[in-house]
Short mmCIF file of C-alpha atoms and ligand atoms in Angstrom, two decimals:
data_model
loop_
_atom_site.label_atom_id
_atom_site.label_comp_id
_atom_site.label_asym_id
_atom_site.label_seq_id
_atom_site.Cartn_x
_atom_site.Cartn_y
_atom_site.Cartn_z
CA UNK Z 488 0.00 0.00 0.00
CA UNK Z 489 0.86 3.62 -0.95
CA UNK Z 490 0.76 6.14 2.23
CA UNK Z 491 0.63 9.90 1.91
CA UNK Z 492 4.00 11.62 3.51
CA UNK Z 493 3.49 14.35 6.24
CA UNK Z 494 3.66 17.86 4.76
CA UNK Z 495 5.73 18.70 7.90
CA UNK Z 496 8.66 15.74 8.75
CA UNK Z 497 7.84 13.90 5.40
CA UNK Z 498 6.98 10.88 7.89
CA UNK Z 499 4.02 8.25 6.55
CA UNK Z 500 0.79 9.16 7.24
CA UNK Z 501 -1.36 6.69 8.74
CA UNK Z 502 -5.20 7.19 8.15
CA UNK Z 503 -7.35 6.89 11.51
CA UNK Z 504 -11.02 6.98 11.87
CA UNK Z 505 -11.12 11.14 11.83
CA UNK Z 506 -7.36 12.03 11.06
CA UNK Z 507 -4.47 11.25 9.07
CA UNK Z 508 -1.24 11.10 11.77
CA UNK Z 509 2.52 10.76 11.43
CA UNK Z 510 5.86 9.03 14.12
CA UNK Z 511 5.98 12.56 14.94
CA UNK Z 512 2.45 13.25 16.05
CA UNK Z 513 1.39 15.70 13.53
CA UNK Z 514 -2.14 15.84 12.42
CA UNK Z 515 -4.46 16.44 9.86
CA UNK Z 516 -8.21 16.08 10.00
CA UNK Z 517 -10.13 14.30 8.01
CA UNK Z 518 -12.86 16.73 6.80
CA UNK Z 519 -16.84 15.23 7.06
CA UNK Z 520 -16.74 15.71 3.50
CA UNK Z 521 -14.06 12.65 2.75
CA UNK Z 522 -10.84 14.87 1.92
CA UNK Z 523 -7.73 15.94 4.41
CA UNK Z 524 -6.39 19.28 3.80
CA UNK Z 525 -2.12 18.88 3.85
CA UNK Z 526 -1.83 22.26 2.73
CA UNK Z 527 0.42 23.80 5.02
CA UNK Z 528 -0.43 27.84 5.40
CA UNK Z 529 2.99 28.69 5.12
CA UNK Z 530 2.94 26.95 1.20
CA UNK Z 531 -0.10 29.29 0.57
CA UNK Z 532 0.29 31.75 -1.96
CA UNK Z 533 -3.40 33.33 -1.43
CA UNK Z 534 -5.50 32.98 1.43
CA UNK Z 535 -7.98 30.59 -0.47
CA UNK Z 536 -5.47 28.94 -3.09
CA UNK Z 537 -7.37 27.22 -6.63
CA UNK Z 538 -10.40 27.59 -7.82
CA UNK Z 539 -13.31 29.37 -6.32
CA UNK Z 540 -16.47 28.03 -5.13
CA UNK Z 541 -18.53 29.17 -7.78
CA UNK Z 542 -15.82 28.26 -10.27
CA UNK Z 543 -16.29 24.86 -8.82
CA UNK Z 544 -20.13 24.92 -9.12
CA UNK Z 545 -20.22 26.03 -12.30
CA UNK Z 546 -17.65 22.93 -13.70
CA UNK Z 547 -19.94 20.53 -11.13
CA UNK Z 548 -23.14 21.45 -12.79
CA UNK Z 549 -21.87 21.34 -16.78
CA UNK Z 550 -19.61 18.20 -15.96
CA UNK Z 551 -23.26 17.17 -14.57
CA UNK Z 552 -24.75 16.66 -17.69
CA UNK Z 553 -22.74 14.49 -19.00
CA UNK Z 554 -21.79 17.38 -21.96
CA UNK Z 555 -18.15 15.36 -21.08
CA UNK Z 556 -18.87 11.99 -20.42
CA UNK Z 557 -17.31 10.97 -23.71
CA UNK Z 558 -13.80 12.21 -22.54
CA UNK Z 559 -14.45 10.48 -19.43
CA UNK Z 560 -15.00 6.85 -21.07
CA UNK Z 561 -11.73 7.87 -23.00
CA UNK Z 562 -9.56 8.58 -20.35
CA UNK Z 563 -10.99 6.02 -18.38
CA UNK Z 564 -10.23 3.56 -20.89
CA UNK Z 565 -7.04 4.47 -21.85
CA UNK Z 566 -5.79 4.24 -18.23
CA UNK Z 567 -7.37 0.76 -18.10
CA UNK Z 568 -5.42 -0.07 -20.86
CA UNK Z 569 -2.17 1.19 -19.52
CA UNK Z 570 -2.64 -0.37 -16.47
CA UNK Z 571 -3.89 -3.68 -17.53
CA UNK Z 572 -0.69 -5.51 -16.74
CA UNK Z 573 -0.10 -4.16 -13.45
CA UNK Z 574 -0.58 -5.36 -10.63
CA UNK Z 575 -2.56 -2.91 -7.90
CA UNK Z 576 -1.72 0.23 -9.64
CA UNK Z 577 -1.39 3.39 -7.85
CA UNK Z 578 -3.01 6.43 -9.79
CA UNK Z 579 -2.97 10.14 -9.03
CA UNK Z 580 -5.47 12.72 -10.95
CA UNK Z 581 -3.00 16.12 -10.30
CA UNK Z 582 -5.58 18.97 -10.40
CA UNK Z 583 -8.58 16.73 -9.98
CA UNK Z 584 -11.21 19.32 -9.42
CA UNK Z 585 -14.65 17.88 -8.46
CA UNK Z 586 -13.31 14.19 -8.91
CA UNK Z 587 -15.31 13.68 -12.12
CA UNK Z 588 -12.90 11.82 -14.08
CA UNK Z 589 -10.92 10.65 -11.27
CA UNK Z 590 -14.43 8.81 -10.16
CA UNK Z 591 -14.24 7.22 -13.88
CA UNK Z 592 -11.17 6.13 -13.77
CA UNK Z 593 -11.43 4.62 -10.78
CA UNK Z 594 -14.66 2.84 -11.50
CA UNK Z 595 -13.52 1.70 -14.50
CA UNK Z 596 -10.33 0.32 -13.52
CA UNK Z 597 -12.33 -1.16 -10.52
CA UNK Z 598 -14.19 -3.43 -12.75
CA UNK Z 599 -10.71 -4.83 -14.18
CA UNK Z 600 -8.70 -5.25 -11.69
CA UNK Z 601 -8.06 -3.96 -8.21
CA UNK Z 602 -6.42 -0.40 -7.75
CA UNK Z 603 -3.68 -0.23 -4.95
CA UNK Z 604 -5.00 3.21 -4.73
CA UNK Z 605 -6.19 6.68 -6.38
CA UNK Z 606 -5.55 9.88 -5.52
CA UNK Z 607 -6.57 12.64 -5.92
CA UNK Z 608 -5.10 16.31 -5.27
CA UNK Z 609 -5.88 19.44 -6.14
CA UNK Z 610 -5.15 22.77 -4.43
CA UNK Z 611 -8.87 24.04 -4.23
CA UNK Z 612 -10.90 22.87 -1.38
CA UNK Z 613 -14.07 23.65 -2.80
CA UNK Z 614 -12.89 21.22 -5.24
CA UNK Z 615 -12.38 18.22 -2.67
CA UNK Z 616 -15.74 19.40 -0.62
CA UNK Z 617 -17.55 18.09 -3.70
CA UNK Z 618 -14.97 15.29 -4.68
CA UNK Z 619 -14.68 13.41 -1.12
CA UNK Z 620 -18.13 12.86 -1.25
CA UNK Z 621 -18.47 10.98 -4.49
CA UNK Z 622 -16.34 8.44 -3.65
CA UNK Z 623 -15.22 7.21 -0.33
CA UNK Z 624 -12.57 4.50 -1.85
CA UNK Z 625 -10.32 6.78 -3.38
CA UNK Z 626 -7.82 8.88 -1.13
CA UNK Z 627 -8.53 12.64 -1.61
CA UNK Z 628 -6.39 15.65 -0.30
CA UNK Z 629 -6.25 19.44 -0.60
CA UNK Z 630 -2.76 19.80 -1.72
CA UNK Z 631 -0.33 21.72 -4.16
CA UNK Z 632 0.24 18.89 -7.49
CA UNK Z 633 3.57 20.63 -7.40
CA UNK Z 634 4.88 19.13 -4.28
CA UNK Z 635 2.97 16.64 -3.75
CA UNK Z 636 2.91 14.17 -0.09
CA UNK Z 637 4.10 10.79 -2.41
CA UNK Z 638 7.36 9.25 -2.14
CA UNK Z 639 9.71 9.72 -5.20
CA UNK Z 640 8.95 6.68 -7.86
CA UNK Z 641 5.23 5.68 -6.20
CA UNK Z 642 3.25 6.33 -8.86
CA UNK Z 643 1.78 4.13 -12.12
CA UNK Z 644 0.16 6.81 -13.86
CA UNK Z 645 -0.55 10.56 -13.00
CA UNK Z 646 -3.62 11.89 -15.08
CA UNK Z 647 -3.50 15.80 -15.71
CA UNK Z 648 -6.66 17.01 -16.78
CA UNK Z 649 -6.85 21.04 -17.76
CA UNK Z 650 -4.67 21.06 -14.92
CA UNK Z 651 -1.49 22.70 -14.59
CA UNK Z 652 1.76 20.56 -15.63
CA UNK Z 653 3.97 20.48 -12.25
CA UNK Z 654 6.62 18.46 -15.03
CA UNK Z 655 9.43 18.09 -12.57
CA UNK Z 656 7.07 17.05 -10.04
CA UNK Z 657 5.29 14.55 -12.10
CA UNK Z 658 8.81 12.97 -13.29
CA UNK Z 659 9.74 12.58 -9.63
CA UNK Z 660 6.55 10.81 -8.38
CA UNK Z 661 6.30 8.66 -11.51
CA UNK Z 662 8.17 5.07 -11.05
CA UNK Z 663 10.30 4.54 -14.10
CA UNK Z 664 8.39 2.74 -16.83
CA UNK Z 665 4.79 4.40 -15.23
CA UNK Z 666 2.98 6.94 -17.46
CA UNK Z 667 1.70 10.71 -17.27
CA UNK Z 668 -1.65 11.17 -19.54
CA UNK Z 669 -2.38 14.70 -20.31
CA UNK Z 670 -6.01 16.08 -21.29
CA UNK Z 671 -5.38 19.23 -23.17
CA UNK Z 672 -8.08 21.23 -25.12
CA UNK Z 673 -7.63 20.53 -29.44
CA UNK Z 674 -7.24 23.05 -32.02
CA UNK Z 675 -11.32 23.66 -32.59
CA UNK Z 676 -12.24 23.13 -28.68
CA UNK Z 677 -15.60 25.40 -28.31
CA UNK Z 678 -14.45 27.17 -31.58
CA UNK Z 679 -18.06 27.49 -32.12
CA UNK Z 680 -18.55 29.20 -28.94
CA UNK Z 681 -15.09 31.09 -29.09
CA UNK Z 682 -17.08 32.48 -32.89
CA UNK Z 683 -19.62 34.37 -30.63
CA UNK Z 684 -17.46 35.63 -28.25
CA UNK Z 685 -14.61 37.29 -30.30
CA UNK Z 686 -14.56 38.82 -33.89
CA UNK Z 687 -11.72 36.97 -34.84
CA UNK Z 688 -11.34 33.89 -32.66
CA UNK Z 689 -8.01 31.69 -33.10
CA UNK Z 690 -7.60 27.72 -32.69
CA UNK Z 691 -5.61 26.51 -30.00
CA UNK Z 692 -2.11 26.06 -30.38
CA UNK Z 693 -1.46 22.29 -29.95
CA UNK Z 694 2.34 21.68 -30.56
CA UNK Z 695 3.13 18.52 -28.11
CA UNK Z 696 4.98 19.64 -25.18
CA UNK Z 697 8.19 17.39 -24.01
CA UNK Z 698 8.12 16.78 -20.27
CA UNK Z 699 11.71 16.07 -19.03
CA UNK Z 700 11.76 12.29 -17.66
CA UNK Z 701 9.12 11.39 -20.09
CA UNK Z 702 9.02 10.34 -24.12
CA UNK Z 703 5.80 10.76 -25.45
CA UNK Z 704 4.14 7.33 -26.41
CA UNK Z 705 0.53 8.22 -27.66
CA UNK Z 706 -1.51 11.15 -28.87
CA UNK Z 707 -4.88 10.93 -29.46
CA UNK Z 708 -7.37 13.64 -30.65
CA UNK Z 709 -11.23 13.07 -29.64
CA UNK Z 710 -14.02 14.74 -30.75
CA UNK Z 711 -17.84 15.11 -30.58
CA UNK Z 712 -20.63 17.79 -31.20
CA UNK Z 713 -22.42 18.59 -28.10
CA UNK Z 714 -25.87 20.40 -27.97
CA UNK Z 715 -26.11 22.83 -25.12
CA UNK Z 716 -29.65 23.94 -24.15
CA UNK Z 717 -30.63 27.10 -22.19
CA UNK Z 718 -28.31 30.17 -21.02
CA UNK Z 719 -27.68 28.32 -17.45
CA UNK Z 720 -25.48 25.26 -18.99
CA UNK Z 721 -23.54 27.33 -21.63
CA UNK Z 722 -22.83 29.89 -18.63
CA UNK Z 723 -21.60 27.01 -16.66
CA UNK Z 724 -19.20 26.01 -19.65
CA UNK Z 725 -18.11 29.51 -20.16
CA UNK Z 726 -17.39 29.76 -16.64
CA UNK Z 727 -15.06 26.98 -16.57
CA UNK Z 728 -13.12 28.09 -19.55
CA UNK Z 729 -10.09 30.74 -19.36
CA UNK Z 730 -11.73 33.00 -21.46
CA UNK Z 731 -14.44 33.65 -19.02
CA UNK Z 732 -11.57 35.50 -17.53
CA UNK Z 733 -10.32 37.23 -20.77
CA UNK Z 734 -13.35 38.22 -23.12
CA UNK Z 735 -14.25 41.99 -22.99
CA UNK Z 736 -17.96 42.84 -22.13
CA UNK Z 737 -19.42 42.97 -25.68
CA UNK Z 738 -18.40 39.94 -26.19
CA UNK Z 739 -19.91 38.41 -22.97
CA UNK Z 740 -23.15 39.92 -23.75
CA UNK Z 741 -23.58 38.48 -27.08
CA UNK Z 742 -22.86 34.75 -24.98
CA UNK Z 743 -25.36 35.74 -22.60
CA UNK Z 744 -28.21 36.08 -25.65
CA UNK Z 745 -27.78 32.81 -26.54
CA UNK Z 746 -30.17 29.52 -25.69
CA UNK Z 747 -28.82 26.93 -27.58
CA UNK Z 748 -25.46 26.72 -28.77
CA UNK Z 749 -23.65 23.75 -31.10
CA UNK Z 750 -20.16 23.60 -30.38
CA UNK Z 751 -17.63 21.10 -30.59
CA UNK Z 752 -15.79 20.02 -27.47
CA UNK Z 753 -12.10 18.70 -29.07
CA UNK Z 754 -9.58 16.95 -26.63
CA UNK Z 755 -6.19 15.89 -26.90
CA UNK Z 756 -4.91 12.78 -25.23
CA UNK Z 757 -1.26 12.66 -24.68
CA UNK Z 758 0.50 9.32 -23.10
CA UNK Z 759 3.98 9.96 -21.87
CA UNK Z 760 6.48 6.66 -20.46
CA UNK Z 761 8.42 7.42 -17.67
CA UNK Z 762 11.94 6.66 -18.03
C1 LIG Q 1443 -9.69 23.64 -15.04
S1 LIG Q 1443 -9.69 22.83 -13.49
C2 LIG Q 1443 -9.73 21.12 -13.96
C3 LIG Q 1443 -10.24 20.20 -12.89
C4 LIG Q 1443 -10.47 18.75 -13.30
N1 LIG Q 1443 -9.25 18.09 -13.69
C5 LIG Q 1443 -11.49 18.69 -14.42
O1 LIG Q 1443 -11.06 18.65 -15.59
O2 LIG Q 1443 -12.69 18.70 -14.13
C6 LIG Q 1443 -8.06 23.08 -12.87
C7 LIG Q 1443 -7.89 22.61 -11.44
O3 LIG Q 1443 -6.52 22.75 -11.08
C8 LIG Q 1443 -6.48 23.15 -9.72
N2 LIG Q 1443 -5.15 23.72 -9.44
C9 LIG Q 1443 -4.61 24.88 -9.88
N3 LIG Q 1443 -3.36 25.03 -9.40
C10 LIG Q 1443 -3.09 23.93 -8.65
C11 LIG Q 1443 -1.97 23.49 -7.87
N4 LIG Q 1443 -0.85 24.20 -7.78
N5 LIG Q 1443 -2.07 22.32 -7.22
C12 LIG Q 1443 -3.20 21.57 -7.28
N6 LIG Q 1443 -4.29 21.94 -8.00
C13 LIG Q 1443 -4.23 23.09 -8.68
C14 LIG Q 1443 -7.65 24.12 -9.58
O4 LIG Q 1443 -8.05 24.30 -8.23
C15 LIG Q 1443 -8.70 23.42 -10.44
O5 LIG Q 1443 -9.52 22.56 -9.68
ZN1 LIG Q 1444 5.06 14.68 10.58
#
């Protein structure tokens, strides 16, 4: 079994009914919700670190209807198939948000085999409120993915979902000949939506990005046409996208106009080997 070091003396945490304890006697509760917070306040950069609690609502409720569930079979699967010759595989989602795909994955590879354990950390604790309490069998914590409470060399895979890419961090937690799967957005992601927000929108730049440690083994583009209905959902996936934070007003208004909107979500699996 995998344990989570102590933020503090880097001892092994050992999980008790209501708190996570190391030798040394430092503690960490374990929230009602099903996550323990190992963010120490001195690694805070801002008083309430990763994304906000509406941010967080607004991802819950268009992750919700299922708008994504085709990515979510795909990563699942994929990780099932990197996995499949392992034997109780330890998986961390970096940056796992609300736990939507991390709760795939781990059903998925559930049905296969059985996981030695999944993690998953992400710096937001709004973000673990709502993922501790979708599933009680994988091992959540409020945590920076760029120092993260493993052991170097612990790790099968590490999923990275819009999340961002702690590289050196990932290539010290991954064992050698373990993976790193990246879910970045493709060249016409929302380009339908990106047409009513800007006059001249641009496609994503998707040159592959080399992660020191790693060689890239797979790279898979997915791709489906989504129908979103009513100004709540495609407000919920506007919110969740960076240009919520970047598109001047006119822009935003024309978005908030519209009722039903056909856009293409595009994603871009990438598979990187350890070595
Ligand atoms: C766009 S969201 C994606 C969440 C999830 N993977 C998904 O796709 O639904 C990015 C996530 O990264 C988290 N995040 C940002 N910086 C982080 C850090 N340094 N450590 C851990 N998580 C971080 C945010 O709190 C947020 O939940
Ligand atoms: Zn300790």
């Amino acid at each position: 079994m995998t344990t989570m070091k102590c933020p503090v003396c880097s001892e092994p945490l050992i999980r008790g009914e209501k708190e996570y304890r190391c030798g040394k006697n430092h503690s960490f509760d374990l929230a009602a919700q099903g996550y323990v917070n190992l963010l120490l306040s001195s690694k805070k950069h801002t008083a309430v670190p990763g994304d906000s609690k509406e941010m967080v609502a607004a991802r819950e409720q268009f992750l919700g209807s299922g708008a994504y569930g085709f990515l979510r079979r795909e990563a699942a699967q994929l990780c099932v198939r990197l996995m499949q010759d392992r034997r109780a595989p330890v998986v961390v989602d970096a940056g796992c948000g609300e736990g939507y795909y991390t709760c795939g994955v781990s059903q998925a590879l559930r049905e296969q085999q059985s996981p030695g354990e999944i993690f998953g950390f992400d710096i937001s604790k709004f973000a673990l409120r709502s993922a501790g309490k979708k599933d009680k069998s994988i091992t959540w914590a409020v945590d920076s993915i760029f120092d993260m409470p493993l052991e170097t060399a612990s790790a099968d895979l590490v999923l990275n979902i819009f999340a961002p890419l702690a590289a050196e961090e990932f290539a010290r937690v991954v064992r050698p000949g373990g993976y790193l799967v990246t879910v970045t957005p493709g060249a016409e992601h929302l380009f339908e939506m990106k047409q009513i927000l800007y006059p001249q929108p641009y496609r994503n730049d998707i040159e592959p990005i080399a992660v020191p440690g790693f060689v890239q083994t797979q790279r898979l583009t997915i791709r489906q046409t989504m129908e979103l209905e009513g100004r709540q959902q495609i407000k919920a996936l506007f919110q969740m996208t960076p240009y919520f934070w970047r598109t001047p007003k006119e822009g935003r208004e024309r978005l908030e106009t519209v009722e039903h909107l056909t856009t293409d979500g595009e994603f871009i699996l990438t598979v990187y080997r350890r070595y």
